[in-house]
Coordinates of C-alpha atoms in Angstrom, one line a residue:
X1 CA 109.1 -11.0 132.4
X2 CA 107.6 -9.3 135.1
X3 CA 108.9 -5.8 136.3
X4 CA 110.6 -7.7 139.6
X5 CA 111.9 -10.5 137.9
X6 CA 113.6 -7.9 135.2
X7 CA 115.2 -5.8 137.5
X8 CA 116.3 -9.1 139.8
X9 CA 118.0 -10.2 136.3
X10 CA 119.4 -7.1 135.3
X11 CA 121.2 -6.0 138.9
X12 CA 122.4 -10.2 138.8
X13 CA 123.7 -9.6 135.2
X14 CA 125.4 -6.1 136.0
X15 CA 127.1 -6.9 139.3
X16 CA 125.5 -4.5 141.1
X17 CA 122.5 -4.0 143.5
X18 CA 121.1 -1.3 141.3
X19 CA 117.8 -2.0 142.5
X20 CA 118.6 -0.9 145.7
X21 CA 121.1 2.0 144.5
X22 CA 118.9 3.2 141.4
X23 CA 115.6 1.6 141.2
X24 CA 113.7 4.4 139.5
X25 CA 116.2 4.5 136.5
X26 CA 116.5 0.7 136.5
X27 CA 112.7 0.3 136.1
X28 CA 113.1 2.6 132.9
X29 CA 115.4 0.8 131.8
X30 CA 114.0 -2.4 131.9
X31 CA 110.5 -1.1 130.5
X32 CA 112.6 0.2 127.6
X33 CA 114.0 -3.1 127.1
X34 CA 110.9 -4.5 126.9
X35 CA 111.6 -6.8 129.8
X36 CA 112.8 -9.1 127.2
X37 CA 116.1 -11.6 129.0
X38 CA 118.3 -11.2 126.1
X39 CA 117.6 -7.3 126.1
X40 CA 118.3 -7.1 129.8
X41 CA 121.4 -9.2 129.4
X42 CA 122.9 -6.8 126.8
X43 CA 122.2 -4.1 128.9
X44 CA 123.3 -5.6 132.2
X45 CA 126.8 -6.8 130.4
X46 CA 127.3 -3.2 129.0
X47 CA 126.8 -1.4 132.4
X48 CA 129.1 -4.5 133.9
X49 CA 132.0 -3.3 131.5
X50 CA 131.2 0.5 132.6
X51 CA 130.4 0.8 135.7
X52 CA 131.6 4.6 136.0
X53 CA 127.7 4.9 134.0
X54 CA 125.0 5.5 136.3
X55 CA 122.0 4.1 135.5
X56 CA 119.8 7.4 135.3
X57 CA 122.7 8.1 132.3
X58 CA 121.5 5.1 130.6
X59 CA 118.1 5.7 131.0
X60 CA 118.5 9.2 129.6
X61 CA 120.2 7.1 126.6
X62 CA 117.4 4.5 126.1
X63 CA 115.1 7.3 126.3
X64 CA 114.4 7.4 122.3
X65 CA 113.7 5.0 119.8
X66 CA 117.2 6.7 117.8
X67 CA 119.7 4.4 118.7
X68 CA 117.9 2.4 120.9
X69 CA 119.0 -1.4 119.0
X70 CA 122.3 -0.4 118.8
X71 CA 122.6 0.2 122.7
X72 CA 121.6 -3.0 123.1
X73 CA 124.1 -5.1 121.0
X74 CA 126.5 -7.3 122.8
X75 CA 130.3 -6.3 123.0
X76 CA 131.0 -10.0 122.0
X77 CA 129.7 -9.5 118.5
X78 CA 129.6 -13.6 118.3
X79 CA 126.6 -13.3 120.6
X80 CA 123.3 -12.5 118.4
X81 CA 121.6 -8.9 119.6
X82 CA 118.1 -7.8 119.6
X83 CA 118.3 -6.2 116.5
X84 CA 119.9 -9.4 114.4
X85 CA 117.1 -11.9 116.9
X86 CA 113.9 -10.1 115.7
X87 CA 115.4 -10.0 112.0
X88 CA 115.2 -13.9 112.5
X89 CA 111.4 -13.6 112.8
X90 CA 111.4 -11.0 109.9
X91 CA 112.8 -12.9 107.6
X92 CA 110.6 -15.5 107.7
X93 CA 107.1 -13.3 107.0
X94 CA 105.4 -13.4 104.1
X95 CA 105.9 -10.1 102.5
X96 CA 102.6 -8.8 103.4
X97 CA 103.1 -9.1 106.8
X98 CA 106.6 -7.7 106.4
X99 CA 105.2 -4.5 104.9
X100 CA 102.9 -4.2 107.6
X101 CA 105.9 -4.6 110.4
X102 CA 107.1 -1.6 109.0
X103 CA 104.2 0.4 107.5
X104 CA 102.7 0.4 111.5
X105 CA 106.2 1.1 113.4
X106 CA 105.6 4.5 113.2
X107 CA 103.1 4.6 115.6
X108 CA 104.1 5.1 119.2
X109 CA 100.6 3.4 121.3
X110 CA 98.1 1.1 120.5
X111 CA 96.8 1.1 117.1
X112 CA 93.3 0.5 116.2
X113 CA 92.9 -2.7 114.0
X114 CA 90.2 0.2 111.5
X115 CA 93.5 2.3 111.7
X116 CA 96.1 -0.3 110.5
X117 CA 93.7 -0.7 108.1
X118 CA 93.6 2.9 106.4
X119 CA 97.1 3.3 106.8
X120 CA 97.8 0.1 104.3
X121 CA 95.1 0.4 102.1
X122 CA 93.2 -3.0 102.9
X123 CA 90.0 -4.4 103.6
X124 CA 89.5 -4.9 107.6
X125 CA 89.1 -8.6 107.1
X126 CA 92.5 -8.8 105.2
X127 CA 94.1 -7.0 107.9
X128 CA 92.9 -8.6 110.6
X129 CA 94.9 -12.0 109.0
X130 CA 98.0 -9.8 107.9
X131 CA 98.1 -8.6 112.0
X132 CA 97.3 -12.1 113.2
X133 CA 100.1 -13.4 111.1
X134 CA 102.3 -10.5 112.9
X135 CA 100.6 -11.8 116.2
X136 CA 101.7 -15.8 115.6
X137 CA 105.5 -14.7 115.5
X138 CA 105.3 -12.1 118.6
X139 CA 106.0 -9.2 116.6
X140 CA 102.8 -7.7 117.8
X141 CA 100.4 -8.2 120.7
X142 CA 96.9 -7.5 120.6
X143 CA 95.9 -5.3 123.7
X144 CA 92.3 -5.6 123.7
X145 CA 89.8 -6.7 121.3
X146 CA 91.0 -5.4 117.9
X147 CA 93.4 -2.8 119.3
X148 CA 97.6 -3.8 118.6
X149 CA 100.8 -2.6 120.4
X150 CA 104.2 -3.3 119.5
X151 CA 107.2 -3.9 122.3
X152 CA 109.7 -0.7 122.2
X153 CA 112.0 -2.9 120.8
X154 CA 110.5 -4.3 117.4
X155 CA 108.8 -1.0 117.0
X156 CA 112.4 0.6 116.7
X157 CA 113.6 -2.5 114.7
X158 CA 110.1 -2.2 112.7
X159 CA 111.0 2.3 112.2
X160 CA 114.6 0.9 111.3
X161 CA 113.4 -1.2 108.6
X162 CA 110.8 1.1 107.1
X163 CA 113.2 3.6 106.7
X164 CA 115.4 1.6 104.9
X165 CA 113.0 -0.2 102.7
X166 CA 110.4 1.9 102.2
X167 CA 110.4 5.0 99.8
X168 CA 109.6 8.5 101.8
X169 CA 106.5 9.2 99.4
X170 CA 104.9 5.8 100.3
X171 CA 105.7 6.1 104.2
X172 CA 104.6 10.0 104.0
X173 CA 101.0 8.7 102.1
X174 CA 100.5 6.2 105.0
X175 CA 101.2 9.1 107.6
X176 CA 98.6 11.1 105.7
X177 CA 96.1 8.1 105.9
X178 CA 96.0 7.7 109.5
X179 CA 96.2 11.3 110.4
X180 CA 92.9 11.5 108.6
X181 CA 91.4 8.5 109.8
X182 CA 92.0 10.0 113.7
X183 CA 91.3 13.5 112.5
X184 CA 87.4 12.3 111.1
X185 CA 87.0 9.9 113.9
X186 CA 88.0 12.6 116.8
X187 CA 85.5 15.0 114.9
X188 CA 83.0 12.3 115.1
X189 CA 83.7 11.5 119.0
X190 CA 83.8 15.1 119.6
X191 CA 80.3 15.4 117.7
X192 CA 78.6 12.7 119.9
X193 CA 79.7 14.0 123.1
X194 CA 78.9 17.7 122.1
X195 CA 76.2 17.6 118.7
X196 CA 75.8 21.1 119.9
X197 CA 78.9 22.1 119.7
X198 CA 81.2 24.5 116.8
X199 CA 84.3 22.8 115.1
X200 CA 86.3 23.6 112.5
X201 CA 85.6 22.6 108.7
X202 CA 87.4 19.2 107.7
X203 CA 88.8 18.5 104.3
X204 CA 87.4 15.4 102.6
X205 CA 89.5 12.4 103.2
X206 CA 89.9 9.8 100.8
X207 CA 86.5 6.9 100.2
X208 CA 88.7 4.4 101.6
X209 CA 90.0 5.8 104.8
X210 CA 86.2 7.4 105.1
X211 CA 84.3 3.5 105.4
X212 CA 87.2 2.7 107.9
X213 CA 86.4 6.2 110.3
X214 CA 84.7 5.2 113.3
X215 CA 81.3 6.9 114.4
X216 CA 81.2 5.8 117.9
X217 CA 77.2 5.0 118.5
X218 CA 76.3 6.4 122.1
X219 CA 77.9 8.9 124.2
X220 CA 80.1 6.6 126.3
X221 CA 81.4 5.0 123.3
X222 CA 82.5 8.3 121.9
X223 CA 84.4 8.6 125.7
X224 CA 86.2 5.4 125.2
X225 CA 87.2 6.2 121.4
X226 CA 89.0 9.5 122.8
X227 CA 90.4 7.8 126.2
X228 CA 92.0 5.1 123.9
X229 CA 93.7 7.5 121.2
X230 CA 94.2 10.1 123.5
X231 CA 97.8 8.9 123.7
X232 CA 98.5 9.5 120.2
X233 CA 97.5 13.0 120.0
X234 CA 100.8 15.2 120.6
X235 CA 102.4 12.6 118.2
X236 CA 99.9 12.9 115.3
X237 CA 100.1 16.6 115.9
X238 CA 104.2 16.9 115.4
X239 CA 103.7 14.4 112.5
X240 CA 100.9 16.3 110.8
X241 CA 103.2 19.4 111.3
X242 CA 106.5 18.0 109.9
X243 CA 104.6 16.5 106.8
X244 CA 103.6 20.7 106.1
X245 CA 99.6 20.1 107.0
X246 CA 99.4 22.5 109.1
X247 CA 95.6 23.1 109.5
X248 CA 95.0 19.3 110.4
X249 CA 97.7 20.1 113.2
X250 CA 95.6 22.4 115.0
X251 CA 92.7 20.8 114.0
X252 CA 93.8 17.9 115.5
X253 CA 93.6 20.0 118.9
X254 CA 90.4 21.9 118.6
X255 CA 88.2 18.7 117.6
X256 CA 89.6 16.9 121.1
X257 CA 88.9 20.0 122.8
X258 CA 85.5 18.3 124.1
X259 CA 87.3 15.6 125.7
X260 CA 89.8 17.6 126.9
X261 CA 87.4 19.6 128.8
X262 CA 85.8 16.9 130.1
X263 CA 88.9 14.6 131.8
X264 CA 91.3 17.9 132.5
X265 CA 94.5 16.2 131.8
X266 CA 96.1 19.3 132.3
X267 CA 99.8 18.7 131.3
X268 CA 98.5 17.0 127.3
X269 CA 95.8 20.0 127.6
X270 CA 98.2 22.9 128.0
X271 CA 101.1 21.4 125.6
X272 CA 98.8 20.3 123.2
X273 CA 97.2 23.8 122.4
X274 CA 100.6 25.8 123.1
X275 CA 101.9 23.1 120.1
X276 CA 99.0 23.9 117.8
X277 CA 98.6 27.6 118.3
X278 CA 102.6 27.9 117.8
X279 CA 101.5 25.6 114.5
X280 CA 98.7 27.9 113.0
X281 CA 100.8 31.5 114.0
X282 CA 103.8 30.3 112.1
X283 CA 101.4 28.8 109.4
X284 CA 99.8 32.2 109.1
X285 CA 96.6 30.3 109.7
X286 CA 95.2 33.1 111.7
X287 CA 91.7 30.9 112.1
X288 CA 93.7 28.2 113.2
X289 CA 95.4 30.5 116.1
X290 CA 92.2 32.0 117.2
X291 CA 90.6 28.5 117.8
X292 CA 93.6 27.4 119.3
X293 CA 94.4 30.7 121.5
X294 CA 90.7 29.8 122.4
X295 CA 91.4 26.8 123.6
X296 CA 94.4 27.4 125.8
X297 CA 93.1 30.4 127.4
X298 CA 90.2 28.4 128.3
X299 CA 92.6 25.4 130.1
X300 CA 95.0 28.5 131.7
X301 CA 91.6 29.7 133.4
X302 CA 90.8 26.3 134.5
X303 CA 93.7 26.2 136.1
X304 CA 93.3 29.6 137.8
X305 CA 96.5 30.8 136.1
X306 CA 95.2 33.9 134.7
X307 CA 98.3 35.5 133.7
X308 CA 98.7 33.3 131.0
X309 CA 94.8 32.7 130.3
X310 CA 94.2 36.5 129.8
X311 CA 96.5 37.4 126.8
X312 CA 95.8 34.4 125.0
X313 CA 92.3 35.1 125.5
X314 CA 92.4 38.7 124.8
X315 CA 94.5 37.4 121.4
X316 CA 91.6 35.4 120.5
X317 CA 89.2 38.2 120.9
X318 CA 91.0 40.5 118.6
X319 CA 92.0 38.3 116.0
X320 CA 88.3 36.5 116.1
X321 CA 87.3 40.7 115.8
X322 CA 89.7 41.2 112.5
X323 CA 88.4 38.2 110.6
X324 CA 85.1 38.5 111.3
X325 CA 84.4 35.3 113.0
X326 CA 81.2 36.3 115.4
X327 CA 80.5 33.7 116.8
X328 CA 84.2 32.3 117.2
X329 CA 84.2 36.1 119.3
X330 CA 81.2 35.6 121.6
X331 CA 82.3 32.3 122.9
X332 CA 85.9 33.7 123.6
X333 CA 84.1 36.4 125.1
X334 CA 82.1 33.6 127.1
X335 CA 85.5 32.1 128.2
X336 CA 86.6 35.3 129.3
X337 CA 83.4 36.2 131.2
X338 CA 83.8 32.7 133.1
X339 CA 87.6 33.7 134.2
X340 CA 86.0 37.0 135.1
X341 CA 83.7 35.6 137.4
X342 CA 85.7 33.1 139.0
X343 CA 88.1 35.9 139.9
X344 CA 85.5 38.2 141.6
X345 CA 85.4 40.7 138.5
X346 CA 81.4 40.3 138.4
X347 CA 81.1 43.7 136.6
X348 CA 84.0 42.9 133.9
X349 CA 82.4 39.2 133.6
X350 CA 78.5 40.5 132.9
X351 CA 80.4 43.0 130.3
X352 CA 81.9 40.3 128.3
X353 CA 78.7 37.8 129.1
X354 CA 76.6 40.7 127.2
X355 CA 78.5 41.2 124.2
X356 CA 78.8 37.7 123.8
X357 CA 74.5 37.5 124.0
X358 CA 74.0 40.3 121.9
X359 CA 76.0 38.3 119.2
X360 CA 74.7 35.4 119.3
X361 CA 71.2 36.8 119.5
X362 CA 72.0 37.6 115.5
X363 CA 74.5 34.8 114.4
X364 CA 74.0 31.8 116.5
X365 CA 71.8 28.9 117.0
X366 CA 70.4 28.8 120.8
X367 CA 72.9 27.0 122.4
X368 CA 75.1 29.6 122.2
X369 CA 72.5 32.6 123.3
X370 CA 71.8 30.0 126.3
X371 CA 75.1 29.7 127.2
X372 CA 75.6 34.1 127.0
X373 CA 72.3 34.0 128.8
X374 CA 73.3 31.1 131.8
X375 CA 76.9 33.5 131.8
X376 CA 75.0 36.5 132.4
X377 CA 72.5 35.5 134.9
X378 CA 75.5 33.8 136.8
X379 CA 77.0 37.3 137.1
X380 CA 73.8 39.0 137.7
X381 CA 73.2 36.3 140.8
X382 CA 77.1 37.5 141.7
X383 CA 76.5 41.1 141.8
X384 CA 73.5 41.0 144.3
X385 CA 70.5 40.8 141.7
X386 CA 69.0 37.2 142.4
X387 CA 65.5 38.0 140.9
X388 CA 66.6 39.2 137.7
X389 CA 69.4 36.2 137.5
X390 CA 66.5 33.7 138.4
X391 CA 64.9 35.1 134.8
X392 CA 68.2 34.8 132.6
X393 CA 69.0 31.7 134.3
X394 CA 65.2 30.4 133.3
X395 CA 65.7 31.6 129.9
X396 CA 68.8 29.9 129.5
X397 CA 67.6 26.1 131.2
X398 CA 64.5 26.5 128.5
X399 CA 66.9 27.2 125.5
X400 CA 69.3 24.7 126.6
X401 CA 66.2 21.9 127.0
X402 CA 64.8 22.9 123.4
X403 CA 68.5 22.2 122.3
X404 CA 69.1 19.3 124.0
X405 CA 71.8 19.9 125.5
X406 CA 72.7 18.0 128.7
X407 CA 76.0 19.8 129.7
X408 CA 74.4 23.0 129.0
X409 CA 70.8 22.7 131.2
X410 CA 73.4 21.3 134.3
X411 CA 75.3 24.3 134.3
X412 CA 71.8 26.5 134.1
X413 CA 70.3 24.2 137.0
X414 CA 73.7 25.3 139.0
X415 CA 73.3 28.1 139.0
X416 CA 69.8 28.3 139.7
X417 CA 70.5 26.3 142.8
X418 CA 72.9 29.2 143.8
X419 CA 70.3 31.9 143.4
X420 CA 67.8 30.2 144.7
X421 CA 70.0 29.6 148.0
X422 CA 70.4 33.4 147.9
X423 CA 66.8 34.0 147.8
X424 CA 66.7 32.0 151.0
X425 CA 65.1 29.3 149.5
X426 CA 66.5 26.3 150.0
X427 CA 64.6 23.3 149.0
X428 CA 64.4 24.6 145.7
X429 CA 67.9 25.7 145.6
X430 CA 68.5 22.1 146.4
X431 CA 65.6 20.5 143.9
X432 CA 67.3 22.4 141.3
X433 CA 71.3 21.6 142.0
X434 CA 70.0 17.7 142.3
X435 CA 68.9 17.9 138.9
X436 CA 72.0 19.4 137.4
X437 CA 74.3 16.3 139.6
X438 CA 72.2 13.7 138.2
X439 CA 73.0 14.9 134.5
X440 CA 76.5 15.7 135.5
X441 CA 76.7 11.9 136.3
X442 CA 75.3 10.4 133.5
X443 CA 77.9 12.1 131.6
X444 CA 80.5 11.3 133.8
X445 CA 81.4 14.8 133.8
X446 CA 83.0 14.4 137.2
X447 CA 84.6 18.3 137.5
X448 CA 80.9 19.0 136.6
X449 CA 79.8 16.5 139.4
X450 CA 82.3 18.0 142.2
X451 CA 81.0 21.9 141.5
X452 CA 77.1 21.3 142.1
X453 CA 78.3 19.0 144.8
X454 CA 80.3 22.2 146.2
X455 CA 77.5 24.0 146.0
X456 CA 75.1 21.7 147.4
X457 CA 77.0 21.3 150.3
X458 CA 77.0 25.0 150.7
X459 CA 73.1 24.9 150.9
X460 CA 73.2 22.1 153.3
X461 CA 75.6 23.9 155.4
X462 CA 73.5 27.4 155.6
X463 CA 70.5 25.3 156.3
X464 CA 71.9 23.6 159.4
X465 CA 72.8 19.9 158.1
X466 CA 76.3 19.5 158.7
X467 CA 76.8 15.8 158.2
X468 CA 75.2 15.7 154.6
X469 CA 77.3 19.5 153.8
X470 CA 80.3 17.4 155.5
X471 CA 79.6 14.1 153.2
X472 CA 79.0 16.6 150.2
X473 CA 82.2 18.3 150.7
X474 CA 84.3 15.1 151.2
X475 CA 83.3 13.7 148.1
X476 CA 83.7 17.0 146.2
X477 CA 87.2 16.8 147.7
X478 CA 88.0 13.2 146.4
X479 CA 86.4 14.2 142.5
X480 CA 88.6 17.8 142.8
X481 CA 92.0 15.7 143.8
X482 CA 91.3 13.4 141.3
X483 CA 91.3 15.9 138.6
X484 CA 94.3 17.8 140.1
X485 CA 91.5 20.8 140.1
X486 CA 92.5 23.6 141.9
X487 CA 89.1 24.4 143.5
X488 CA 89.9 21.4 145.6
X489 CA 91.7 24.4 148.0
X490 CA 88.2 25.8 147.9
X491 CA 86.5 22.5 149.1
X492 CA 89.3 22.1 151.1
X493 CA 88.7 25.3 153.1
X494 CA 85.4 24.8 153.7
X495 CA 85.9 21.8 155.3
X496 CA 87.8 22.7 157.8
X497 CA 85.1 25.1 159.3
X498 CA 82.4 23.0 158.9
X499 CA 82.0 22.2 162.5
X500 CA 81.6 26.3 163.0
X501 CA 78.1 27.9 163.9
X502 CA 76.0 27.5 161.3
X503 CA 74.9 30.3 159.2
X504 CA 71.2 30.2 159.0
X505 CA 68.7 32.2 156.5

């Protein structure tokens, strides 16, 4: 049904106008019933016969899987529930199909037809006819091309069953299969958005859950992989903990870290790392919490809360110092630099920027001794010396082009842009942050997008054209909000005076 016509049914059912009284909580609950009449009906006739409930109580109620089928019975027990009307369908599957109801339960979002695949143990083209079978009696509906979601309500019937009929062994192994299959295929995504990129070493998985990982084939692709299975990613991670396999936990986290970066959804970016750092520190894994601590200290200073990004940072630094991991120290040192910076401490960032250089200079490919470089000429072009930034900043765009690496050269062309607008040279300041927007879109990098066209609005500003700096701004504004960024206050600001005197050189 459709979300008006459930909630018309379940307010006519349960006597009362809860649409009107408690729509929030009566949306819930009708999503959690799946929309489904008979499921509304139960639910309707059981706040009917307790109408002291509220309905926020009974969304609160509905709001896990554990108990969700017996909620929904009847208080007639003549009248058939949800639970005993999908068991009809159940019943009559092959056994095949049956195993598959309950071997895929387990999994909260969409699955990926390769997926369902590794987690039974079959050939693609056999599982494609075991799902379609699933398909034909409604059990299952197929999302998008190849991709497979289950209604709350026979994925609770489905976790019911599986628990019951299926051995823990055989429902831990086909845990273990998929958690592979997403780690491999992350670390693949992650790989194609980022070659140049570090990431932790990966444990084997087994040949047939290895021909079934997907290598996405371009860099959009590898965006649309990780946009898709984003959703399962806190779940894999608590599943991968409770089955004791710790290190794919937190690897789990660091390999979407790319991703992460890239789309800032803050709330799954901070819980995911607190999660997996918590993970590795209880593991002992004190690798695992130094990627991790890494990684969160790197959102926190996104999000311009630095009292939680510097100790987790600073905890990075000295474990990454105890086990010897250089290079794991010079980008936390990188991280830290950037915080530095954006909080006006230009000395303390060019500190960190130049230990980080001096490291990578003797343990790194170029990538990273371009990105110490980019860091330091940034804080040189900060503390007043432009000419000297203008050579670090060079030196870093050259490494970055020999590397190949996009993200890298439109962070160096940036910053260029902003030296060269404090050398009071402003077509090249502009040449050069044009160059860094037009990578910035091709990778859809839209934080990325919104910064140079911060900047470039700042140029236009100085030099006297207030409707481009104004246009500039306004769409800066939109990307920022979008993201829930918090240098939209910065945009924001600047704004609102751009109708002052202007500047000039």
């Amino acid at each position: 049904m459709s979300p008006d016509d459930a909630l018309t049914l379940l307010s006519a059912v349960a006597g009362r106008n809860w649409v009107r009284e408690q729509r929030e909580a009566a949306a819930a609950v009708a999503d959690r019933c799946s929309r489904v009449p008979l499921a509304l009906r139960a639910i309707g006739d059981r706040v009917a016969a307790h109408p002291q409930h509220s309905m926020v109580e009974l969304a609160g109620e509905l709001a896990t899987d554990e108990g969700l089928l017996d909620t929904l019975e009847w208080h007639d027990p003549s009248v058939p529930g949800v639970r005993e009307t999908i068991s009809w369908s159940d019943k009559l599957l092959p056994s095949q199909p049956r195993q598959a109801l309950r071997m895929l339960g387990p999994y909260r979002a969409e699955i990926d037809m390769r997926a369902a695949a590794a987690v039974m143990r079959w050939p693609l083209p056999h599982t494609r006819r075991v799902l379609e079978r699933l398909l034909n009696e409604h059990l299952l509906t197929e999302t998008t091309h190849q991709r497979y979601r289950m209604t709350d309500l026979v994925r609770a019937y489905a976790t019911e069953r599986a628990l019951q009929d299926l051995p823990q062994h055989e429902r831990d192994r086909a845990m273990q299969r998929w958690l592979d299959w997403y780690l491999h295929s992350a670390a693949a995504a992650s790989r194609m958005l980022a070659p140049h990129r570090d990431l932790p070493a990966l444990d084997a998985c087994a040949p047939e859950v290895d021909a079934l990982v997907v290598a996405p084939q371009d860099y959009h692709a590898a965006l649309g992989w990780c946009a898709r299975e984003l959703p399962h990613l806190g779940h894999a991670i608590d599943r991968a903990h409770a089955l004791g396999h710790h290190s794919t936990a937190w690897k789990l986290a660091v390999v979407y870290g790319t991703y992460l970066e890239l789309r800032r959804p803050w709330q799954t970016w901070i819980s995911v790392y607190s999660t997996a750092t918590e993970i590795a520190r209880v593991s002992q894994d004190r690798a695992g919490e130094s990627w991790c601590l890494h990684h969160l200290g790197s959102a926190w200073a996104h999000l311009r809360n630095y009292d939680a990004a510097l100790p987790a940072l600073a905890e990075a630094i000295r474990l990454r110092a105890e086990i010897e991991d250089q290079q794991g120290l010079a980008w936390s040192r990188c991280v830290l630099g950037a915080m530095f910076l954006d909080m006006g401490r230009y000395s303390d960032g060019h500190e960190q920027f130049e230990q980080a250089w001096q490291t990578f200079t003797q343990v790194a490919p170029a990538y990273g001794t371009a990105s110490a470089l980019a860091g330091l000429g940034t804080a040189q072009q900060r503390l007043g010396n432009a000419e000297q930034a203008r050579g670090r900043l060079t030196d870093a765009l050259r490494l970055f082009d020999d590397a190949g690496a996009r993200d890298g050269a439109a962070l160096a062309l940036l910053h260029l842009g902003e030296t060269f607008h404090a050398l009071r040279q402003p077509q090249r300041a502009l040449d050069y942050v044009e160059r860094g927007i037009r990578i910035r879109r091709e990778l859809d990098d839209r934080s990325g997008i919104a910064e140079c066209l911060h900047v470039r609005a700042q140029i236009l500003h100085t030099s006297g054209d207030l409707d481009a700096a104004r246009a500039a701004w306004t769409e800066a504004l939109s990307l920022f909000d979008s993201l829930a960024d918090p240098r939209a206050s910065d945009v924001r600001s600047r704004l609102a005076t751009v109708e002052t005197t202007v500047q000039g050189y």
